[in-house]
Amino acid sequence: MKTALITGITGQDGSFLAELLLEKGYDVHGTIRRSSVDYRERIAHLEGHPKFHLHYADLGDSMSIIQVLNKVKPDEVYNLAAQSHVQVSFDSPEFTADVDATGVLRLLEGIRQCGLAETCRFYQASTSELYGKVEEVPQNEKTPFHPYSPYAVAKLYGFWIVKEYREAYNMFACSGILFNHESERRGETFVTRKITLAAARIAQGKQKKLLLGNLSSLRDWGYAKDYVECMWLILQQPKPEDFVIATGEQHSVREFCLYAFRRAGIELEFVGEDENEKGIDKATGKVVIEVSPDFYRPTDVVNLWGDPTKAKEKLGWDPTKKTSFEQLVNLMVDADMAKVAVERASEAVRTNLAEYLEKGIVK
Ligand code: NAP
Ligand code: GDD
């Protein structure tokens, strides 16, 4: 029976990975941070499971990392913890570097110092953001990196330090270069979830308008539940390697809006250009989407498109047999339609958040 340690277990991916590993019979340990509010909603259903355990640790705190590694002695570590919001990394670049770059080093060195280097396999949550200002399309494992945000620069350090520990200390340490993956559990300020929540609220008369940034940005969006399977597969290979995980399909933010609003019952038409572009509800003629430069980034990554050939060949993971783009949008909208319908108890809070989003205060 294997023991896994997941950092970032309270996040979108951490919660899906914990479910997958529990299904496989693992003893699952996760790290959490102290917070003044309850932020464990994604894993609340797992608490109380006899093989599910939580420990306090922070990637900024070596002592807490060493303590948990010594206690758990994991066979596999999945490092999913990060300040994961690209736009926020422009506001908090030093914190982002500390957690997303130095944090990876702290964990790898902790594994070594706890005498686990030969037995413990290590997965690093790397990212398509490394390709940034892309140098070729689509992007594969050989595409040169050109990080284009403080987040991506920090993650680039994480990628290289994993490679370094693999080569210097012969550790089974790998990076999954994952393209964007979304779900009904996605954080509410990432663009897909912001759109599906707004579509649901607008369809139910609880929000008037959605403000977005660059509508032309292109992403290769997959379903998070499908992607955590690859994290596990990467650590089950005979030798440690890095893999691109993507669907091989690309869509714009504008297109995501069209599909999401349609699923919520609103047919959209986009008119105008750049900052003057608007999404109009065809049935009522009302403007429901506007562009706000508040959501533009100092440098924006606009053309991510992954080539998952290596994952197909070596992991046997075929994205064409997984959740499609339309299925992903539909499942997110359906979940948010249900969530918004029973939002009454916390309606005031929600309305405030919607207003903050509208005013561009919350990115
Ligand atoms: P997420 O929902 O934002 O979750 C991030 C997790 O990291 C949360 O559990 C958070 O804990 C934890 N965390 C943040 N700072 C920490 C710190 N200092 N010490 C310990 N834990 C900390 O992110 P996600 O979408 O699940 O992504 C998981 C990982 O994959 C991240 O590393 C992200 O950068 C990477 N990634 C994501 C995507 C994607 O499209 N989702 C694509 C490529 C790579 P709290 O709950 O306490 O904040
Ligand atoms: N968040 C946000 N909010 N993004 C917007 C908005 C908006 O109102 N309007 C347009 N966008 C554009 C962004 O400019 C970006 O080009 C694109 O939508 C996607 O933004 P996000 O959903 O915030 O995700 P991301 O691609 O920057 O980062 C996510 O994917 C990375 C993998 O490529 C995160 O999950 C990262 O942690 C992950 O590494």
PDB file of N, CA, C and O and ligand atoms in Angstrom, residues 84-87 127-129 151 178-180 186 189-192 194 211-215 217 219 221 253 295 297 300-302 304 363, ligand 2:
ATOM      1  N   SER A  84      -1.197  30.484  -7.630  1.00  0.00           N
ATOM      2  CA  SER A  84      -1.413  29.987  -8.995  1.00  0.00           C
ATOM      3  C   SER A  84      -2.066  31.004  -9.940  1.00  0.00           C
ATOM      4  O   SER A  84      -2.339  30.674 -11.083  1.00  0.00           O
ATOM      5  N   HIS A  85      -2.324  32.217  -9.446  1.00  0.00           N
ATOM      6  CA  HIS A  85      -3.015  33.191 -10.308  1.00  0.00           C
ATOM      7  C   HIS A  85      -2.004  34.105 -11.005  1.00  0.00           C
ATOM      8  O   HIS A  85      -1.261  34.834 -10.353  1.00  0.00           O
ATOM      9  N   VAL A  86      -2.014  34.062 -12.327  1.00  0.00           N
ATOM     10  CA  VAL A  86      -1.012  34.807 -13.105  1.00  0.00           C
ATOM     11  C   VAL A  86      -1.124  36.306 -12.854  1.00  0.00           C
ATOM     12  O   VAL A  86      -0.131  36.989 -12.593  1.00  0.00           O
ATOM     13  N   GLN A  87      -2.351  36.832 -12.904  1.00  0.00           N
ATOM     14  CA  GLN A  87      -2.504  38.285 -12.719  1.00  0.00           C
ATOM     15  C   GLN A  87      -2.063  38.713 -11.319  1.00  0.00           C
ATOM     16  O   GLN A  87      -1.417  39.738 -11.142  1.00  0.00           O
ATOM     17  N   THR A 127       3.783  24.105 -15.830  1.00  0.00           N
ATOM     18  CA  THR A 127       2.702  24.804 -16.525  1.00  0.00           C
ATOM     19  C   THR A 127       3.040  25.238 -17.945  1.00  0.00           C
ATOM     20  O   THR A 127       4.191  25.577 -18.249  1.00  0.00           O
ATOM     21  N   SER A 128       2.008  25.307 -18.763  1.00  0.00           N
ATOM     22  CA  SER A 128       2.149  25.822 -20.131  1.00  0.00           C
ATOM     23  C   SER A 128       2.539  27.299 -20.137  1.00  0.00           C
ATOM     24  O   SER A 128       2.987  27.820 -21.165  1.00  0.00           O
ATOM     25  N   GLU A 129       2.363  27.976 -18.978  1.00  0.00           N
ATOM     26  CA  GLU A 129       2.799  29.379 -18.895  1.00  0.00           C
ATOM     27  C   GLU A 129       4.301  29.515 -19.163  1.00  0.00           C
ATOM     28  O   GLU A 129       4.777  30.603 -19.473  1.00  0.00           O
ATOM     29  N   TYR A 151       4.726  34.891 -12.298  1.00  0.00           N
ATOM     30  CA  TYR A 151       4.314  33.506 -12.016  1.00  0.00           C
ATOM     31  C   TYR A 151       5.115  32.534 -12.881  1.00  0.00           C
ATOM     32  O   TYR A 151       5.675  31.549 -12.389  1.00  0.00           O
ATOM     33  N   LEU A 178       1.412  21.122 -17.614  1.00  0.00           N
ATOM     34  CA  LEU A 178      -0.031  21.033 -17.873  1.00  0.00           C
ATOM     35  C   LEU A 178      -0.573  22.328 -18.463  1.00  0.00           C
ATOM     36  O   LEU A 178      -0.277  23.424 -17.967  1.00  0.00           O
ATOM     37  N   PHE A 179      -1.342  22.171 -19.526  1.00  0.00           N
ATOM     38  CA  PHE A 179      -2.076  23.306 -20.083  1.00  0.00           C
ATOM     39  C   PHE A 179      -3.312  23.542 -19.203  1.00  0.00           C
ATOM     40  O   PHE A 179      -3.622  22.725 -18.336  1.00  0.00           O
ATOM     41  N   ASN A 180      -3.993  24.662 -19.444  1.00  0.00           N
ATOM     42  CA  ASN A 180      -5.104  25.052 -18.563  1.00  0.00           C
ATOM     43  C   ASN A 180      -6.111  23.920 -18.398  1.00  0.00           C
ATOM     44  O   ASN A 180      -6.547  23.321 -19.382  1.00  0.00           O
ATOM     45  N   ARG A 186     -13.105  25.069 -10.049  1.00  0.00           N
ATOM     46  CA  ARG A 186     -12.101  26.072 -10.394  1.00  0.00           C
ATOM     47  C   ARG A 186     -12.299  27.338  -9.554  1.00  0.00           C
ATOM     48  O   ARG A 186     -13.455  27.744  -9.277  1.00  0.00           O
ATOM     49  N   THR A 189     -11.949  33.400  -9.768  1.00  0.00           N
ATOM     50  CA  THR A 189     -11.392  34.537 -10.520  1.00  0.00           C
ATOM     51  C   THR A 189     -10.548  34.098 -11.718  1.00  0.00           C
ATOM     52  O   THR A 189      -9.896  34.927 -12.344  1.00  0.00           O
ATOM     53  N   PHE A 190     -10.544  32.803 -12.029  1.00  0.00           N
ATOM     54  CA  PHE A 190      -9.963  32.365 -13.303  1.00  0.00           C
ATOM     55  C   PHE A 190     -11.040  32.564 -14.360  1.00  0.00           C
ATOM     56  O   PHE A 190     -12.236  32.472 -14.070  1.00  0.00           O
ATOM     57  N   VAL A 191     -10.602  32.806 -15.607  1.00  0.00           N
ATOM     58  CA  VAL A 191     -11.574  33.335 -16.571  1.00  0.00           C
ATOM     59  C   VAL A 191     -12.751  32.399 -16.836  1.00  0.00           C
ATOM     60  O   VAL A 191     -13.889  32.851 -16.938  1.00  0.00           O
ATOM     61  N   THR A 192     -12.499  31.078 -16.905  1.00  0.00           N
ATOM     62  CA  THR A 192     -13.597  30.167 -17.260  1.00  0.00           C
ATOM     63  C   THR A 192     -14.684  30.183 -16.181  1.00  0.00           C
ATOM     64  O   THR A 192     -15.865  30.280 -16.483  1.00  0.00           O
ATOM     65  N   LYS A 194     -15.155  32.446 -13.896  1.00  0.00           N
ATOM     66  CA  LYS A 194     -15.766  33.775 -13.805  1.00  0.00           C
ATOM     67  C   LYS A 194     -16.907  33.863 -14.828  1.00  0.00           C
ATOM     68  O   LYS A 194     -17.989  34.389 -14.546  1.00  0.00           O
ATOM     69  N   LEU A 211     -17.648  41.808 -16.648  1.00  0.00           N
ATOM     70  CA  LEU A 211     -16.508  42.558 -17.183  1.00  0.00           C
ATOM     71  C   LEU A 211     -15.323  41.617 -17.365  1.00  0.00           C
ATOM     72  O   LEU A 211     -14.939  40.907 -16.435  1.00  0.00           O
ATOM     73  N   LEU A 212     -14.761  41.623 -18.555  1.00  0.00           N
ATOM     74  CA  LEU A 212     -13.623  40.756 -18.849  1.00  0.00           C
ATOM     75  C   LEU A 212     -12.479  41.561 -19.457  1.00  0.00           C
ATOM     76  O   LEU A 212     -12.677  42.716 -19.873  1.00  0.00           O
ATOM     77  N   GLY A 213     -11.309  40.927 -19.551  1.00  0.00           N
ATOM     78  CA  GLY A 213     -10.146  41.565 -20.184  1.00  0.00           C
ATOM     79  C   GLY A 213     -10.030  41.141 -21.639  1.00  0.00           C
ATOM     80  O   GLY A 213     -10.948  41.372 -22.430  1.00  0.00           O
ATOM     81  N   ASN A 214      -8.926  40.485 -21.960  1.00  0.00           N
ATOM     82  CA  ASN A 214      -8.632  40.133 -23.355  1.00  0.00           C
ATOM     83  C   ASN A 214      -9.505  38.971 -23.853  1.00  0.00           C
ATOM     84  O   ASN A 214      -9.280  37.811 -23.505  1.00  0.00           O
ATOM     85  N   LEU A 215     -10.486  39.288 -24.690  1.00  0.00           N
ATOM     86  CA  LEU A 215     -11.423  38.257 -25.166  1.00  0.00           C
ATOM     87  C   LEU A 215     -10.806  37.376 -26.243  1.00  0.00           C
ATOM     88  O   LEU A 215     -11.310  36.296 -26.544  1.00  0.00           O
ATOM     89  N   SER A 217      -7.743  36.109 -26.231  1.00  0.00           N
ATOM     90  CA  SER A 217      -6.715  35.193 -25.729  1.00  0.00           C
ATOM     91  C   SER A 217      -7.122  33.752 -26.022  1.00  0.00           C
ATOM     92  O   SER A 217      -8.281  33.372 -25.850  1.00  0.00           O
ATOM     93  N   ARG A 219      -6.635  29.587 -25.448  1.00  0.00           N
ATOM     94  CA  ARG A 219      -6.179  28.587 -24.487  1.00  0.00           C
ATOM     95  C   ARG A 219      -6.548  27.186 -24.963  1.00  0.00           C
ATOM     96  O   ARG A 219      -7.512  27.001 -25.713  1.00  0.00           O
ATOM     97  N   TRP A 221      -7.973  24.294 -23.254  1.00  0.00           N
ATOM     98  CA  TRP A 221      -8.644  24.014 -21.979  1.00  0.00           C
ATOM     99  C   TRP A 221      -9.088  22.551 -21.872  1.00  0.00           C
ATOM    100  O   TRP A 221      -9.858  22.076 -22.718  1.00  0.00           O
ATOM    101  N   VAL A 253     -11.263  33.128 -25.408  1.00  0.00           N
ATOM    102  CA  VAL A 253     -12.119  33.493 -24.267  1.00  0.00           C
ATOM    103  C   VAL A 253     -13.518  33.836 -24.792  1.00  0.00           C
ATOM    104  O   VAL A 253     -14.541  33.443 -24.219  1.00  0.00           O
ATOM    105  N   PHE A 295      -8.668  44.320 -16.413  1.00  0.00           N
ATOM    106  CA  PHE A 295      -8.309  42.901 -16.475  1.00  0.00           C
ATOM    107  C   PHE A 295      -7.252  42.604 -17.525  1.00  0.00           C
ATOM    108  O   PHE A 295      -6.963  41.437 -17.794  1.00  0.00           O
ATOM    109  N   ARG A 297      -3.388  42.388 -18.630  1.00  0.00           N
ATOM    110  CA  ARG A 297      -2.154  42.103 -17.886  1.00  0.00           C
ATOM    111  C   ARG A 297      -0.989  42.879 -18.483  1.00  0.00           C
ATOM    112  O   ARG A 297      -0.984  43.127 -19.704  1.00  0.00           O
ATOM    113  N   ASP A 300       0.665  39.600 -21.474  1.00  0.00           N
ATOM    114  CA  ASP A 300      -0.345  38.545 -21.494  1.00  0.00           C
ATOM    115  C   ASP A 300       0.068  37.424 -22.440  1.00  0.00           C
ATOM    116  O   ASP A 300       0.592  37.667 -23.526  1.00  0.00           O
ATOM    117  N   VAL A 301      -0.190  36.215 -22.003  1.00  0.00           N
ATOM    118  CA  VAL A 301       0.083  35.024 -22.807  1.00  0.00           C
ATOM    119  C   VAL A 301      -1.173  34.754 -23.632  1.00  0.00           C
ATOM    120  O   VAL A 301      -2.244  34.544 -23.067  1.00  0.00           O
ATOM    121  N   VAL A 302      -1.064  34.773 -24.949  1.00  0.00           N
ATOM    122  CA  VAL A 302      -2.299  34.784 -25.743  1.00  0.00           C
ATOM    123  C   VAL A 302      -2.460  33.615 -26.720  1.00  0.00           C
ATOM    124  O   VAL A 302      -3.447  33.546 -27.436  1.00  0.00           O
ATOM    125  N   LEU A 304      -1.768  29.776 -26.269  1.00  0.00           N
ATOM    126  CA  LEU A 304      -1.365  28.466 -25.755  1.00  0.00           C
ATOM    127  C   LEU A 304      -2.137  27.353 -26.465  1.00  0.00           C
ATOM    128  O   LEU A 304      -3.371  27.395 -26.570  1.00  0.00           O
ATOM    129  N   LYS A 363      -9.712  40.648  -9.186  1.00  0.00           N
ATOM    130  CA  LYS A 363      -9.300  40.204 -10.520  1.00  0.00           C
ATOM    131  C   LYS A 363      -9.680  38.750 -10.711  1.00  0.00           C
ATOM    132  O   LYS A 363      -9.466  38.150 -11.676  1.00  0.00           O
TER     133      LYS A 363
HETATM  134  N1  GDD B   2      -8.513  35.740 -14.895  1.00  0.00           N
HETATM  135  C1  GDD B   2      -9.009  36.444 -15.916  1.00  0.00           C
HETATM  136  N2  GDD B   2     -10.033  37.321 -15.696  1.00  0.00           N
HETATM  137  N3  GDD B   2      -8.485  36.233 -17.148  1.00  0.00           N
HETATM  138  C2  GDD B   2      -9.034  36.920 -18.176  1.00  0.00           C
HETATM  139  C3  GDD B   2     -10.084  37.822 -18.006  1.00  0.00           C
HETATM  140  C4  GDD B   2     -10.602  38.037 -16.702  1.00  0.00           C
HETATM  141  O1  GDD B   2     -11.517  38.828 -16.474  1.00  0.00           O
HETATM  142  N4  GDD B   2     -10.419  38.325 -19.228  1.00  0.00           N
HETATM  143  C5  GDD B   2      -9.612  37.768 -20.115  1.00  0.00           C
HETATM  144  N5  GDD B   2      -8.754  36.917 -19.492  1.00  0.00           N
HETATM  145  C6  GDD B   2      -7.676  36.175 -20.154  1.00  0.00           C
HETATM  146  C7  GDD B   2      -6.312  36.350 -19.491  1.00  0.00           C
HETATM  147  O2  GDD B   2      -5.717  37.583 -19.927  1.00  0.00           O
HETATM  148  C8  GDD B   2      -5.579  35.120 -20.002  1.00  0.00           C
HETATM  149  O3  GDD B   2      -5.013  35.399 -21.275  1.00  0.00           O
HETATM  150  C9  GDD B   2      -6.702  34.085 -20.154  1.00  0.00           C
HETATM  151  O4  GDD B   2      -7.941  34.785 -20.064  1.00  0.00           O
HETATM  152  C10 GDD B   2      -6.701  32.978 -19.102  1.00  0.00           C
HETATM  153  O5  GDD B   2      -6.599  33.569 -17.817  1.00  0.00           O
HETATM  154  P1  GDD B   2      -6.805  32.718 -16.473  1.00  0.00           P
HETATM  155  O6  GDD B   2      -8.086  31.970 -16.517  1.00  0.00           O
HETATM  156  O7  GDD B   2      -6.571  33.636 -15.327  1.00  0.00           O
HETATM  157  O8  GDD B   2      -5.675  31.589 -16.554  1.00  0.00           O
HETATM  158  P2  GDD B   2      -4.135  31.662 -16.982  1.00  0.00           P
HETATM  159  O9  GDD B   2      -4.033  30.979 -18.307  1.00  0.00           O
HETATM  160  O10 GDD B   2      -3.573  33.010 -16.845  1.00  0.00           O
HETATM  161  O11 GDD B   2      -3.464  30.757 -15.854  1.00  0.00           O
HETATM  162  C11 GDD B   2      -4.009  29.472 -15.526  1.00  0.00           C
HETATM  163  O12 GDD B   2      -3.482  28.478 -16.394  1.00  0.00           O
HETATM  164  C12 GDD B   2      -2.055  28.297 -16.295  1.00  0.00           C
HETATM  165  C13 GDD B   2      -1.669  27.207 -17.321  1.00  0.00           C
HETATM  166  O13 GDD B   2      -1.513  27.779 -18.577  1.00  0.00           O
HETATM  167  C14 GDD B   2      -3.664  29.185 -14.058  1.00  0.00           C
HETATM  168  O14 GDD B   2      -4.339  28.044 -13.650  1.00  0.00           O
HETATM  169  C15 GDD B   2      -2.161  28.965 -13.879  1.00  0.00           C
HETATM  170  O15 GDD B   2      -1.899  28.522 -12.544  1.00  0.00           O
HETATM  171  C16 GDD B   2      -1.708  27.873 -14.880  1.00  0.00           C
HETATM  172  O16 GDD B   2      -0.316  27.675 -14.761  1.00  0.00           O
END
